[in-house]
Coordinates of C-alpha atoms in Angstrom, one line a residue:
M14 CA -142.2 5.3 -50.3
Q15 CA -139.4 3.2 -49.3
R16 CA -138.4 6.6 -47.5
F17 CA -141.8 6.5 -45.6
W18 CA -141.8 2.7 -44.9
R19 CA -138.2 2.8 -42.9
L20 CA -139.4 5.6 -40.8
F21 CA -142.6 4.1 -39.7
L22 CA -140.8 0.6 -38.9
I23 CA -138.3 3.4 -36.5
S24 CA -141.2 4.7 -35.0
I25 CA -142.5 1.4 -34.7
F26 CA -139.0 0.3 -33.0
I27 CA -138.7 2.9 -30.7
V28 CA -142.1 3.0 -29.3
G29 CA -142.0 -1.0 -29.4
G30 CA -138.7 -1.1 -27.8
A31 CA -139.7 0.3 -25.1
A32 CA -142.5 -1.7 -24.0
R33 CA -141.2 -4.4 -24.7
S34 CA -138.0 -3.6 -22.3
A35 CA -140.9 -3.0 -19.5
A36 CA -143.0 -5.6 -20.1
Q37 CA -140.3 -8.4 -19.3
P38 CA -138.3 -6.9 -16.6
A39 CA -137.8 -10.8 -14.9
S40 CA -136.3 -12.1 -18.7
G41 CA -133.4 -11.4 -20.4
V42 CA -132.2 -9.0 -17.8
S43 CA -128.2 -8.1 -16.2
A44 CA -127.7 -8.0 -12.6
N45 CA -124.9 -6.0 -13.7
A46 CA -125.0 -2.8 -13.4
K47 CA -122.8 -1.2 -16.0
A48 CA -124.6 -3.6 -17.9
Q49 CA -127.6 -1.9 -16.8
K50 CA -126.5 1.1 -17.3
A51 CA -125.5 0.7 -21.1
F52 CA -128.4 -1.1 -22.1
Q53 CA -130.8 2.4 -20.5
E54 CA -128.6 4.3 -22.8
G55 CA -129.0 2.3 -25.6
I56 CA -133.0 3.4 -24.6
R57 CA -132.5 6.7 -24.7
H58 CA -130.1 7.0 -27.9
T59 CA -132.6 5.1 -30.0
Q60 CA -135.8 7.3 -28.4
S61 CA -133.7 10.2 -29.8
R62 CA -133.1 8.6 -32.9
N63 CA -129.0 8.3 -32.3
F64 CA -128.9 4.7 -33.9
P65 CA -124.9 4.6 -33.7
K66 CA -125.1 5.5 -30.6
A67 CA -127.5 3.3 -29.3
I68 CA -125.8 0.2 -31.3
E69 CA -122.2 1.3 -29.0
A70 CA -124.5 1.0 -26.1
Y71 CA -126.2 -2.4 -26.2
S72 CA -122.7 -3.9 -27.7
E73 CA -120.9 -2.3 -24.4
A74 CA -123.9 -4.0 -22.7
I75 CA -123.4 -7.3 -24.5
K76 CA -119.5 -6.5 -23.5
R77 CA -120.1 -6.0 -19.5
D78 CA -122.8 -9.1 -19.9
P79 CA -122.7 -11.5 -22.5
S80 CA -126.2 -13.4 -21.4
F81 CA -127.4 -9.9 -21.5
G82 CA -130.6 -11.0 -23.8
Q83 CA -132.8 -8.0 -23.8
A84 CA -129.8 -5.6 -25.1
Y85 CA -129.2 -8.5 -28.1
L86 CA -132.8 -8.2 -29.0
Q87 CA -132.8 -4.2 -28.4
A88 CA -129.4 -4.5 -31.0
A89 CA -131.2 -6.8 -33.5
A90 CA -134.7 -4.9 -33.8
L91 CA -132.5 -1.7 -34.3
Y92 CA -130.3 -3.9 -37.2
R93 CA -133.3 -5.0 -39.0
V94 CA -134.6 -1.0 -39.5
L95 CA -131.2 0.5 -40.2
Q96 CA -131.3 -2.4 -42.8
Q97 CA -128.9 -4.8 -41.8
P98 CA -130.2 -8.1 -41.6
E99 CA -127.3 -10.4 -41.4
E100 CA -126.3 -8.6 -37.9
A101 CA -129.5 -8.8 -37.2
Y102 CA -129.9 -12.5 -37.4
Q103 CA -127.6 -13.3 -35.9
Y104 CA -128.2 -11.3 -32.3
Y105 CA -131.6 -12.8 -32.7
A106 CA -130.4 -16.3 -32.6
K107 CA -128.1 -15.3 -29.8
G108 CA -130.4 -12.9 -28.0
L109 CA -133.5 -14.9 -28.4
T110 CA -131.9 -18.3 -26.8
L111 CA -131.0 -15.7 -23.7
V112 CA -135.0 -15.0 -22.4
T113 CA -137.6 -16.9 -21.3
P114 CA -140.1 -17.7 -24.0
S115 CA -143.1 -15.1 -23.8
P116 CA -146.2 -14.3 -26.0
A117 CA -144.6 -10.5 -25.6
L118 CA -142.1 -11.7 -28.1
A119 CA -144.0 -12.5 -31.0
N120 CA -143.0 -9.7 -33.0
D121 CA -139.2 -10.8 -32.1
Y122 CA -140.3 -14.7 -33.3
L123 CA -141.7 -13.4 -36.7
T124 CA -138.6 -11.0 -37.6
Y125 CA -136.7 -13.8 -36.8
A126 CA -138.4 -16.6 -38.2
D127 CA -138.6 -14.5 -41.5
L128 CA -134.7 -14.1 -40.9
A129 CA -133.5 -17.7 -41.1
F130 CA -136.5 -18.3 -44.0
E131 CA -134.4 -15.8 -46.1
R132 CA -131.5 -17.7 -45.4
G133 CA -132.9 -21.2 -46.1
Q134 CA -132.8 -21.8 -42.2
Y135 CA -135.8 -24.2 -43.0
Q136 CA -135.9 -26.0 -39.8
E137 CA -134.9 -22.3 -37.0
A138 CA -137.8 -20.7 -39.4
T139 CA -140.4 -23.7 -38.2
T140 CA -139.5 -23.5 -34.5
Y141 CA -140.0 -19.9 -34.1
Y142 CA -142.6 -19.5 -36.6
E143 CA -144.6 -22.5 -33.8
K144 CA -143.2 -20.4 -30.9
L145 CA -145.4 -17.3 -32.9
I146 CA -148.2 -19.3 -33.6
S147 CA -148.4 -20.7 -29.3
A148 CA -148.0 -16.8 -28.2
G149 CA -149.8 -14.3 -31.1
K150 CA -152.6 -12.8 -31.0
N151 CA -152.3 -10.9 -33.6
P152 CA -154.9 -12.5 -37.0
R153 CA -152.1 -11.6 -40.1
H154 CA -149.3 -12.7 -38.3
L155 CA -150.9 -16.2 -37.3
K156 CA -151.6 -16.3 -41.5
H157 CA -148.4 -15.3 -42.4
A158 CA -146.6 -17.8 -40.1
Q159 CA -149.5 -20.8 -41.2
Q160 CA -148.4 -19.5 -45.0
Q161 CA -144.5 -19.9 -44.1
L162 CA -145.2 -23.0 -42.5
S163 CA -146.6 -24.1 -45.6
N164 CA -143.5 -22.4 -47.6
V165 CA -141.0 -24.6 -45.5
Q166 CA -143.3 -27.8 -46.3
F167 CA -142.5 -27.2 -49.7
A168 CA -139.3 -26.4 -49.9
Q169 CA -138.3 -29.3 -47.3
K170 CA -139.5 -31.4 -49.7
A171 CA -138.3 -30.1 -52.7
M172 CA -134.4 -30.0 -51.4
A173 CA -135.6 -34.0 -51.1
N174 CA -136.9 -34.1 -54.3
P175 CA -133.8 -32.4 -56.6
V176 CA -134.7 -31.8 -60.2
D177 CA -131.8 -33.2 -62.2
F178 CA -130.8 -29.6 -63.4
K179 CA -126.4 -29.7 -64.0
P180 CA -125.8 -26.4 -64.8
Q181 CA -122.0 -25.6 -67.3
A182 CA -121.1 -21.9 -67.5
L183 CA -120.8 -20.9 -70.4
G184 CA -117.2 -19.9 -71.0
A185 CA -114.5 -17.6 -70.6
V186 CA -114.8 -16.3 -73.4
V187 CA -118.4 -14.7 -73.1
N188 CA -118.1 -14.8 -69.2
K189 CA -115.6 -11.8 -69.5
F190 CA -117.5 -9.3 -67.4
G191 CA -117.8 -8.7 -63.5
L192 CA -121.6 -9.5 -63.6
Q193 CA -123.7 -10.8 -67.0
Y194 CA -126.7 -11.8 -66.7
S195 CA -130.8 -11.6 -68.7
P196 CA -129.6 -14.1 -71.5
V197 CA -131.7 -14.3 -74.7
L198 CA -131.0 -15.6 -77.4
T199 CA -132.4 -16.0 -81.6
A200 CA -134.6 -18.8 -82.3
D201 CA -131.9 -20.7 -84.2
Q202 CA -129.8 -20.2 -80.9
R203 CA -127.0 -18.5 -83.1
A204 CA -127.0 -14.9 -81.0
L205 CA -126.9 -14.7 -77.8
L206 CA -128.1 -11.2 -76.5
F207 CA -127.2 -10.3 -72.5
T208 CA -126.9 -7.6 -70.0
A209 CA -123.2 -7.0 -68.3
R210 CA -121.2 -4.7 -65.8
E211 CA -117.8 -5.0 -65.4
G212 CA -118.3 -4.7 -61.7
N213 CA -120.6 -4.7 -59.0
G214 CA -120.6 -1.1 -57.8
P215 CA -123.6 1.2 -58.3
L216 CA -121.4 2.8 -60.7
D217 CA -120.9 0.4 -63.0
D218 CA -122.0 1.1 -66.3
E219 CA -124.5 -1.4 -67.4
D220 CA -124.8 -2.2 -71.0
L221 CA -125.8 -4.9 -73.6
Y222 CA -124.0 -7.4 -75.1
L223 CA -124.4 -9.5 -78.3
A224 CA -122.6 -12.9 -78.5
Y225 CA -122.6 -14.8 -81.9
R226 CA -121.9 -18.9 -82.1
K227 CA -119.8 -20.2 -84.7
D228 CA -118.7 -23.8 -85.7
G229 CA -120.7 -24.6 -82.2
Q230 CA -118.4 -21.7 -80.0
W231 CA -119.3 -18.4 -78.6
Q232 CA -117.2 -15.9 -79.9
E233 CA -116.3 -12.5 -78.0
P234 CA -119.4 -10.6 -76.6
V235 CA -119.3 -6.8 -78.8
S236 CA -121.2 -4.3 -77.4
V237 CA -125.0 -4.0 -79.2
S238 CA -124.2 -0.7 -81.0
E239 CA -123.7 2.4 -80.2
A240 CA -126.7 3.8 -81.0
I241 CA -128.0 2.0 -77.9
N242 CA -125.6 1.6 -75.2
S243 CA -125.1 5.1 -73.8
E244 CA -123.4 6.6 -70.4
L245 CA -126.9 5.7 -68.9
N246 CA -127.6 2.0 -67.7
E247 CA -129.1 -0.3 -70.3
G248 CA -130.2 -3.6 -69.5
A249 CA -133.0 -6.2 -68.7
A250 CA -133.7 -6.7 -72.2
S251 CA -135.8 -9.2 -74.9
M252 CA -135.2 -10.1 -79.1
S253 CA -137.6 -11.1 -81.2
G254 CA -136.4 -14.6 -82.7
D255 CA -135.2 -13.2 -85.7
G256 CA -133.0 -10.9 -83.8
R257 CA -134.2 -7.8 -85.5
V258 CA -136.6 -6.2 -82.8
L259 CA -135.1 -5.3 -79.4
V260 CA -136.7 -4.2 -76.7
F261 CA -134.3 -3.0 -73.2
T262 CA -135.2 -1.0 -70.1
T263 CA -133.1 2.2 -69.3
C264 CA -133.9 4.6 -66.4
N265 CA -133.5 8.6 -66.3
R266 CA -134.0 9.4 -69.7
K267 CA -135.0 12.9 -71.0
D268 CA -138.3 11.5 -73.2
S269 CA -139.0 8.9 -70.0
Y270 CA -142.6 9.3 -68.5
G271 CA -140.9 7.6 -65.2
S272 CA -137.8 6.4 -63.1
C273 CA -138.0 3.5 -65.5
D274 CA -139.2 3.0 -69.2
L275 CA -139.4 0.3 -72.2
Y276 CA -137.5 1.6 -75.3
I277 CA -137.4 0.0 -78.8
S278 CA -135.4 -0.3 -81.8
Y279 CA -135.3 -2.2 -84.9
R280 CA -132.2 -3.9 -86.9
Q281 CA -131.6 -3.0 -90.7
G282 CA -128.7 -5.2 -92.3
N283 CA -126.4 -4.8 -89.2
K284 CA -127.3 -1.2 -87.8
W285 CA -130.1 -0.8 -85.4
S286 CA -132.2 1.9 -85.3
K287 CA -132.1 5.0 -82.7
P288 CA -134.1 3.8 -79.9
Q289 CA -137.5 5.1 -79.1
N290 CA -139.3 5.5 -76.1
M291 CA -142.2 2.4 -76.4
G292 CA -145.4 5.9 -75.8
R293 CA -147.6 6.5 -73.2
N294 CA -149.8 3.5 -73.7
V295 CA -146.8 1.2 -72.9
N296 CA -144.5 3.8 -69.7
T297 CA -145.9 5.0 -67.2
S298 CA -144.3 7.6 -64.0
A299 CA -144.1 3.9 -62.4
W300 CA -141.5 1.3 -63.0
D301 CA -141.8 -0.5 -66.1
S302 CA -138.7 -3.2 -67.2
Q303 CA -138.1 -6.6 -67.9
P304 CA -139.3 -7.0 -70.9
S305 CA -140.2 -10.6 -73.3
L306 CA -140.4 -10.2 -76.8
S307 CA -143.0 -12.7 -78.8
A308 CA -141.3 -14.6 -81.3
D309 CA -142.6 -12.2 -84.0
G310 CA -141.7 -9.0 -81.5
R311 CA -145.4 -8.0 -81.9
T312 CA -146.7 -9.0 -78.4
L313 CA -144.4 -7.8 -75.4
Y314 CA -145.1 -9.3 -71.9
F315 CA -143.1 -7.0 -69.2
A316 CA -143.0 -6.2 -65.0
S317 CA -144.2 -3.6 -63.7
N318 CA -145.5 -1.7 -60.3
R319 CA -148.4 0.7 -62.4
K320 CA -151.5 0.7 -61.0
G321 CA -154.2 -1.4 -61.0
G322 CA -152.1 -4.5 -60.8
F323 CA -152.9 -7.5 -58.1
G324 CA -149.6 -6.8 -56.1
A325 CA -146.4 -4.8 -54.9
E326 CA -145.4 -5.7 -59.6
D327 CA -147.4 -7.6 -62.1
I328 CA -146.9 -8.7 -65.4
W329 CA -148.4 -7.4 -67.8
V330 CA -148.9 -7.4 -72.1
T331 CA -149.3 -5.2 -75.0
Q332 CA -149.6 -6.2 -78.6
Q333 CA -148.3 -4.1 -81.6
Q334 CA -151.3 -2.4 -83.8
E335 CA -151.2 -2.4 -87.6
D336 CA -150.1 0.8 -88.2
G337 CA -147.0 0.0 -85.6
S338 CA -148.5 1.6 -82.5
W339 CA -148.8 -0.7 -79.3
S340 CA -152.1 -1.4 -77.3
I341 CA -153.0 -0.1 -73.8
P342 CA -151.3 -3.3 -71.9
V343 CA -153.3 -5.4 -70.1
N344 CA -152.7 -7.3 -66.4
V345 CA -152.1 -10.9 -67.5
G346 CA -155.0 -12.0 -64.4
K347 CA -154.7 -13.5 -60.9
S348 CA -153.5 -16.8 -62.1
I349 CA -150.0 -15.6 -62.9
N350 CA -149.8 -11.9 -60.6
T351 CA -150.2 -12.1 -56.8
P352 CA -150.6 -9.6 -54.0
G353 CA -146.5 -10.4 -53.9
R354 CA -144.2 -9.6 -56.6
E355 CA -144.5 -11.1 -60.4
A356 CA -140.9 -10.3 -62.1
S357 CA -138.7 -11.3 -64.8
P358 CA -140.9 -13.1 -67.2
F359 CA -139.9 -14.8 -70.4
L360 CA -142.3 -15.9 -73.3
H361 CA -141.8 -19.6 -75.2
A362 CA -141.0 -19.0 -78.7
S363 CA -144.4 -21.5 -78.8
G364 CA -145.9 -18.5 -76.9
N365 CA -147.6 -21.2 -75.2
T366 CA -145.7 -21.4 -71.6
L367 CA -144.7 -18.7 -69.5
Y368 CA -141.7 -18.4 -67.6
F369 CA -141.9 -15.6 -64.6
A370 CA -140.1 -15.5 -61.0
T371 CA -142.6 -14.8 -58.3
D372 CA -142.8 -14.5 -54.3
G373 CA -146.7 -14.7 -54.4
L374 CA -147.3 -18.4 -55.0
Q375 CA -146.1 -21.4 -52.4
G376 CA -141.6 -21.6 -53.0
M377 CA -138.1 -21.8 -51.2
G378 CA -138.4 -18.1 -50.0
G379 CA -137.3 -14.9 -51.9
L380 CA -138.5 -14.7 -55.6
D381 CA -138.7 -18.9 -57.4
L382 CA -139.0 -19.2 -60.9
F383 CA -142.6 -21.0 -62.1
M384 CA -143.7 -21.7 -65.3
V385 CA -147.2 -21.9 -66.9
N386 CA -149.1 -23.2 -70.0
R387 CA -151.5 -21.4 -71.9
E388 CA -155.2 -23.0 -71.4
G389 CA -157.7 -21.8 -74.2
S390 CA -157.4 -17.9 -73.9
G391 CA -156.0 -17.6 -70.9
W392 CA -153.0 -19.3 -68.3
G393 CA -153.3 -22.5 -66.2
T394 CA -151.9 -22.8 -62.9
P395 CA -148.4 -22.3 -62.3
S396 CA -145.8 -24.7 -61.6
N397 CA -143.0 -24.2 -59.3
L398 CA -139.5 -24.9 -60.9
G399 CA -138.1 -27.0 -58.0
Y400 CA -134.7 -27.1 -56.3
P401 CA -132.5 -27.0 -57.0
L402 CA -132.7 -24.1 -59.8
N403 CA -134.9 -22.4 -57.4
T404 CA -133.5 -21.8 -53.8
H405 CA -134.2 -19.2 -50.5
R406 CA -132.7 -16.4 -52.3
D407 CA -134.4 -14.4 -55.3
E408 CA -134.0 -16.6 -58.4
S409 CA -134.6 -15.1 -61.7
S410 CA -133.7 -14.2 -65.9
I411 CA -134.0 -18.0 -67.5
F412 CA -135.0 -18.8 -71.4
I413 CA -135.5 -22.0 -72.6
S414 CA -134.5 -22.8 -76.7
P415 CA -137.9 -23.1 -79.0
D416 CA -137.0 -27.0 -78.7
N417 CA -137.5 -27.2 -75.5
T418 CA -134.0 -29.0 -75.2
T419 CA -131.8 -26.1 -73.8
G420 CA -131.8 -23.8 -71.1
Y421 CA -130.1 -20.4 -70.3
Y422 CA -130.0 -18.9 -66.8
S423 CA -127.3 -16.8 -64.9
G424 CA -126.5 -17.6 -61.5
Q425 CA -123.6 -16.8 -58.8
T426 CA -120.4 -18.5 -59.1
T427 CA -118.1 -20.1 -56.9
G428 CA -114.6 -20.3 -58.1
G429 CA -113.8 -16.8 -56.8
G430 CA -112.2 -14.3 -59.2
K431 CA -113.3 -11.5 -61.3
V432 CA -116.9 -13.1 -62.1
E433 CA -119.5 -12.8 -59.8
V434 CA -122.3 -13.5 -62.1
A435 CA -121.7 -16.1 -64.7
L436 CA -123.8 -17.2 -68.2
L437 CA -125.0 -21.1 -67.8
Q438 CA -126.7 -23.4 -69.7
F439 CA -128.0 -26.9 -68.8
E440 CA -130.1 -29.4 -70.5
V441 CA -133.8 -29.0 -69.8
P442 CA -135.6 -31.4 -67.3
S443 CA -138.6 -32.7 -68.6
A444 CA -141.0 -31.4 -66.0
W445 CA -139.7 -27.9 -67.1
K446 CA -140.4 -28.1 -71.0
G447 CA -143.2 -26.2 -72.3
K448 CA -146.4 -28.2 -73.8
T449 CA -145.0 -27.3 -77.1
V450 CA -142.1 -27.9 -78.9
S451 CA -140.9 -24.9 -82.0
N452 CA -138.9 -24.9 -84.6
F453 CA -138.1 -22.2 -87.0
A454 CA -137.9 -21.7 -90.7
Q455 CA -135.3 -19.5 -92.3
G456 CA -134.1 -18.0 -95.7
R457 CA -134.3 -14.9 -98.1
V458 CA -136.7 -13.2 -100.3
F459 CA -135.6 -12.2 -103.4
D460 CA -136.5 -10.2 -106.8
A461 CA -137.6 -13.1 -109.1
K462 CA -136.6 -10.9 -111.5
T463 CA -133.7 -8.4 -110.8
K464 CA -132.4 -11.3 -108.0
Q465 CA -131.5 -8.3 -105.4
P466 CA -132.9 -9.2 -101.9
L467 CA -136.4 -7.9 -101.2
Q468 CA -138.1 -6.7 -98.4
A469 CA -141.1 -8.2 -97.9
Q470 CA -144.0 -9.1 -95.1
I471 CA -144.6 -12.7 -94.4
Q472 CA -147.4 -13.8 -92.5
V473 CA -147.8 -17.1 -90.9
Y474 CA -151.5 -18.3 -90.3
D475 CA -152.4 -21.3 -88.3
L476 CA -154.8 -23.5 -90.5
D477 CA -156.2 -25.2 -87.6
S478 CA -157.1 -21.5 -85.6
A479 CA -160.1 -20.1 -87.4
R480 CA -157.2 -18.0 -89.9
V481 CA -155.3 -16.6 -87.1
V482 CA -152.4 -14.9 -87.5
A483 CA -149.7 -16.7 -85.2
Q484 CA -146.8 -14.7 -86.8
Q485 CA -146.2 -11.8 -88.6
V486 CA -142.0 -10.6 -89.4
S487 CA -140.5 -9.0 -92.7
S488 CA -137.6 -9.7 -94.8
D489 CA -134.2 -7.6 -94.0
E490 CA -134.6 -4.9 -96.7
T491 CA -130.7 -5.1 -96.8
T492 CA -130.3 -8.8 -97.0
G493 CA -133.7 -10.3 -97.7
E494 CA -133.0 -12.7 -94.4
Y495 CA -136.5 -13.7 -91.8
T496 CA -136.7 -16.1 -89.3
I497 CA -140.0 -17.4 -88.4
V498 CA -141.0 -19.7 -85.4
V499 CA -143.5 -23.1 -86.0
N500 CA -144.5 -24.9 -83.5
Q501 CA -144.3 -28.8 -83.8
G502 CA -146.7 -31.4 -85.5
Q503 CA -149.0 -28.1 -86.8
R504 CA -150.2 -27.2 -89.7
Y505 CA -149.3 -23.6 -91.5
A506 CA -150.3 -21.3 -94.5
L507 CA -147.6 -18.9 -95.1
Y508 CA -147.8 -16.2 -97.3
V509 CA -144.8 -13.5 -98.7
T510 CA -145.5 -10.1 -100.2
A511 CA -144.5 -7.2 -100.9
P512 CA -145.7 -4.4 -102.9
Q513 CA -145.9 -4.6 -106.7
H514 CA -145.0 -8.4 -106.6
V515 CA -146.7 -11.4 -107.2
L516 CA -148.3 -12.8 -103.6
E517 CA -146.8 -16.1 -102.7
S518 CA -148.4 -18.9 -101.0
R519 CA -146.8 -21.8 -99.1
H520 CA -148.5 -25.0 -97.1
I521 CA -146.4 -25.9 -94.1
S522 CA -147.7 -29.2 -93.2
P523 CA -147.1 -31.1 -89.3
S524 CA -144.5 -33.3 -90.7
S525 CA -142.3 -30.7 -91.9
T526 CA -142.1 -28.2 -88.9
A527 CA -139.9 -31.2 -87.0
K528 CA -136.9 -29.8 -87.8
P529 CA -135.3 -26.4 -89.3
L530 CA -136.8 -25.2 -92.7
A531 CA -135.0 -23.7 -95.3
L532 CA -137.3 -21.7 -97.3
D533 CA -136.3 -19.0 -100.0
F534 CA -138.7 -16.8 -102.2
Y535 CA -138.4 -15.2 -105.3
L536 CA -141.3 -12.7 -105.9
Q537 CA -142.6 -12.2 -109.8
P538 CA -143.1 -8.5 -110.1
L539 CA -146.7 -7.9 -111.8
G540 CA -147.3 -7.7 -114.8
K541 CA -148.4 -10.4 -117.9
G542 CA -147.1 -13.9 -117.7
A543 CA -146.9 -13.6 -113.7
T544 CA -147.2 -16.6 -111.6
A545 CA -147.9 -18.1 -107.7
V546 CA -149.0 -21.2 -106.9
L547 CA -151.9 -21.6 -104.2
S548 CA -150.3 -24.1 -101.9
N549 CA -153.3 -23.5 -99.4
L550 CA -156.4 -24.3 -101.3
F551 CA -158.2 -28.0 -100.2
F552 CA -160.6 -30.3 -101.5
D553 CA -161.7 -33.8 -101.2
T554 CA -160.2 -36.8 -102.9
G555 CA -161.8 -35.9 -106.8
K556 CA -164.3 -33.6 -105.5
A557 CA -163.9 -29.9 -106.1
S558 CA -165.6 -28.5 -103.4
L559 CA -163.1 -26.4 -101.1
R560 CA -162.3 -27.1 -97.5
P561 CA -163.5 -24.8 -95.2
E562 CA -159.4 -24.8 -94.3
S563 CA -158.9 -23.0 -97.4
R564 CA -160.6 -20.2 -96.8
T565 CA -157.8 -18.1 -94.8
E566 CA -156.4 -18.9 -98.7
L567 CA -158.9 -17.5 -99.9
D568 CA -159.1 -14.2 -98.0
K569 CA -155.9 -13.5 -98.8
L570 CA -156.0 -14.1 -102.4
F571 CA -159.2 -11.4 -102.3
Q572 CA -157.2 -9.0 -100.6
F573 CA -154.2 -9.2 -102.9
L574 CA -156.5 -8.8 -105.8
K575 CA -158.4 -6.2 -104.3
S576 CA -155.0 -3.6 -103.9
N577 CA -154.5 -4.6 -108.2
P578 CA -158.3 -3.5 -108.9
K579 CA -157.3 -3.4 -112.6
M580 CA -155.5 -6.4 -112.9
R581 CA -156.8 -9.5 -114.9
V582 CA -155.9 -13.1 -113.9
E583 CA -156.4 -17.0 -114.7
I584 CA -157.1 -19.0 -112.2
A585 CA -155.8 -22.7 -113.4
G586 CA -156.6 -25.9 -111.9
H587 CA -153.9 -28.9 -112.5
T588 CA -154.2 -32.4 -111.5
D589 CA -151.6 -35.1 -111.6
N590 CA -151.6 -38.3 -114.3
V591 CA -153.7 -40.8 -111.6
G592 CA -157.5 -41.1 -113.2
Q593 CA -158.7 -40.5 -117.2
P594 CA -157.3 -37.6 -118.5
A595 CA -161.1 -36.4 -119.2
A596 CA -161.6 -36.7 -115.8
N597 CA -158.9 -35.2 -114.6
L598 CA -159.8 -32.3 -116.7
K599 CA -162.8 -32.2 -116.1
L600 CA -161.6 -31.9 -112.1
S601 CA -159.3 -29.4 -112.7
E602 CA -161.8 -26.4 -114.2
A603 CA -164.6 -27.2 -111.4
R604 CA -161.8 -26.5 -108.8
A605 CA -160.8 -23.2 -110.8
K606 CA -164.5 -22.4 -111.0
A607 CA -165.1 -23.1 -107.8
V608 CA -161.9 -20.5 -106.6
V609 CA -163.0 -17.9 -108.9
S610 CA -166.9 -18.1 -107.5
Y611 CA -165.7 -17.5 -103.7
L612 CA -164.0 -14.7 -104.9
V613 CA -166.9 -13.0 -107.1
S614 CA -169.1 -14.0 -103.9
K615 CA -167.1 -11.4 -102.0
G616 CA -167.9 -8.5 -104.6
A617 CA -164.6 -9.3 -106.9
P618 CA -165.2 -8.4 -110.6
A619 CA -166.6 -11.3 -112.6
A620 CA -164.9 -9.5 -115.2
N621 CA -161.8 -9.9 -114.0
Y622 CA -161.2 -13.4 -113.8
Q623 CA -161.0 -16.5 -116.0
A624 CA -161.3 -19.8 -114.6
K625 CA -159.4 -22.5 -116.6
G626 CA -158.6 -26.5 -116.2
Y627 CA -155.2 -27.7 -117.4
G628 CA -155.7 -31.6 -115.9
E629 CA -152.4 -33.4 -116.4
A630 CA -151.0 -31.3 -119.2
Q631 CA -148.6 -29.0 -117.4
P632 CA -147.5 -31.0 -114.5
A633 CA -144.6 -28.8 -112.7
A634 CA -143.0 -31.8 -111.8
P635 CA -142.6 -35.5 -113.0
N636 CA -145.2 -37.8 -111.9
T637 CA -143.1 -40.2 -110.4
S638 CA -143.4 -40.1 -106.8
D639 CA -146.4 -39.2 -104.6
E640 CA -144.5 -35.9 -103.4
N641 CA -144.1 -34.9 -107.0
R642 CA -147.6 -35.7 -107.9
Q643 CA -149.2 -33.4 -105.0
L644 CA -146.4 -30.4 -106.4
N645 CA -148.8 -30.9 -109.4
R646 CA -152.4 -31.1 -107.9
R647 CA -152.6 -27.4 -107.8
I648 CA -154.0 -24.5 -108.3
E649 CA -152.2 -21.8 -110.3
L650 CA -152.6 -18.0 -110.5
R651 CA -151.8 -15.7 -113.4
I652 CA -151.7 -12.2 -114.4
L653 CA -153.2 -12.1 -118.4

């Protein structure tokens, strides 16, 4: 396609260039005979597609007559077609000052104005967009000029009101390569994933690296894994919040479906699995790249130029299904995607803010970085992150920490030397912070009997969103470690399950999400006497009616019991020591019966369950504080 358009532009230039020279005999011409002869030779070489000779001829014409404006413009247009924009810009800048303004120059005005805009020469761009509007008759060109003038106004206003943005390089230990870019961090910000090349040439190998933070300092980067990095290029990667799911882009592998595909790998212990192509549902014959995983690694945003989009490249999203497969990607919609290019999506750990790059919205030129917050089931209106992060150049690849305090991105260096593009960090300006602040909970899962690490499923439900699974991760089978992300001010029900073990339930209160949480779990093997506290059953004070938010726990309990149909259990109610013992005993039994009644109403066999109230007789902790009394007000499951 690029070759087609290049040939198309060449043909237009050949015809249009000759027409322009004929249409303007008195504008920018030369009285120097030798200059005129060289100029005509340039026209003939252009028409015969001998472009190097044409450039030589136009240069000779200019040498013979430095005021030969038409020669400058012919050379400028040819340089533009040959994709040498800097030469084109310089020749247009000189040539347009040497010719008489005319409507016949509309195409030159348009091209030069665009070249000036691309270089951040906003005033020069304004001058020639306005000339184009005065001279032009092409409605499409006029619309483009008006849009670009709007972008110029935005850029000038942004530069006059810069964002307080003060990036600092991560240091020479991390920035050891010629190019390093696309930074992604784990939820605890202890591991940094990025792409790097030793040099900036097309033959330099592109690989993925990990750097770990120790005692506040980044350590020497290491290759992610020999199972992932290969003789081919691996780049544009993303990682789940726990650092155990990795999706990356690679091109031209034997099992690829197109030029560039997305591959996935999983880590157990310190070993990464062999990368697998994400399959035909995700990858196409088109370009599929620039992934961004959700915190739990089960939602993937990426950029693609596949069919069905709104522009050249769009952002798409796919979900992992219960069987491990990935759904057919869905376009994120025209509130984000435009007729232009969208690239480099980054989904904040909260899942409520998306950062991305586009040239299709009002900006400063090239790809600008934007952010957009989730609104209901969709996305709101994107906002430009402003100057000086965004400039007339292409910007992309930003990462914001879960707590919205620290950002990371890649940028050009100005100090010279080997490093051309480095990784930088910055304090996140308030205007760039998403609407949700996130934190994380970490811990390990063990078998309560053997004390050995256990692979388990950890599900986190948002109690205020109708039993929605906010996250689902698994603990590492080698270490038992897990990491989940929680949003501040929200309350969650957390469940840990493993085959042949009792369900573990934990409540995460809104106040507890204000800082990182350390939560270890010891799952009891199924067997007589095994118990579990049901931490997400809620009752009004002094009442036995289950509140609506208890449904999450009740349904989870029902599924656990349904998977063990022969198991007989006791549902036991307990209280603190506030109030009369007899009343507490009665209340605890009534609450236990309410739980059993719900299970039976769902189809559970009544003979397998018994409800019993213990009142204040079996405290889990001394009744000496509000926190302890809350622990004592509980419902427990016990296997009979």
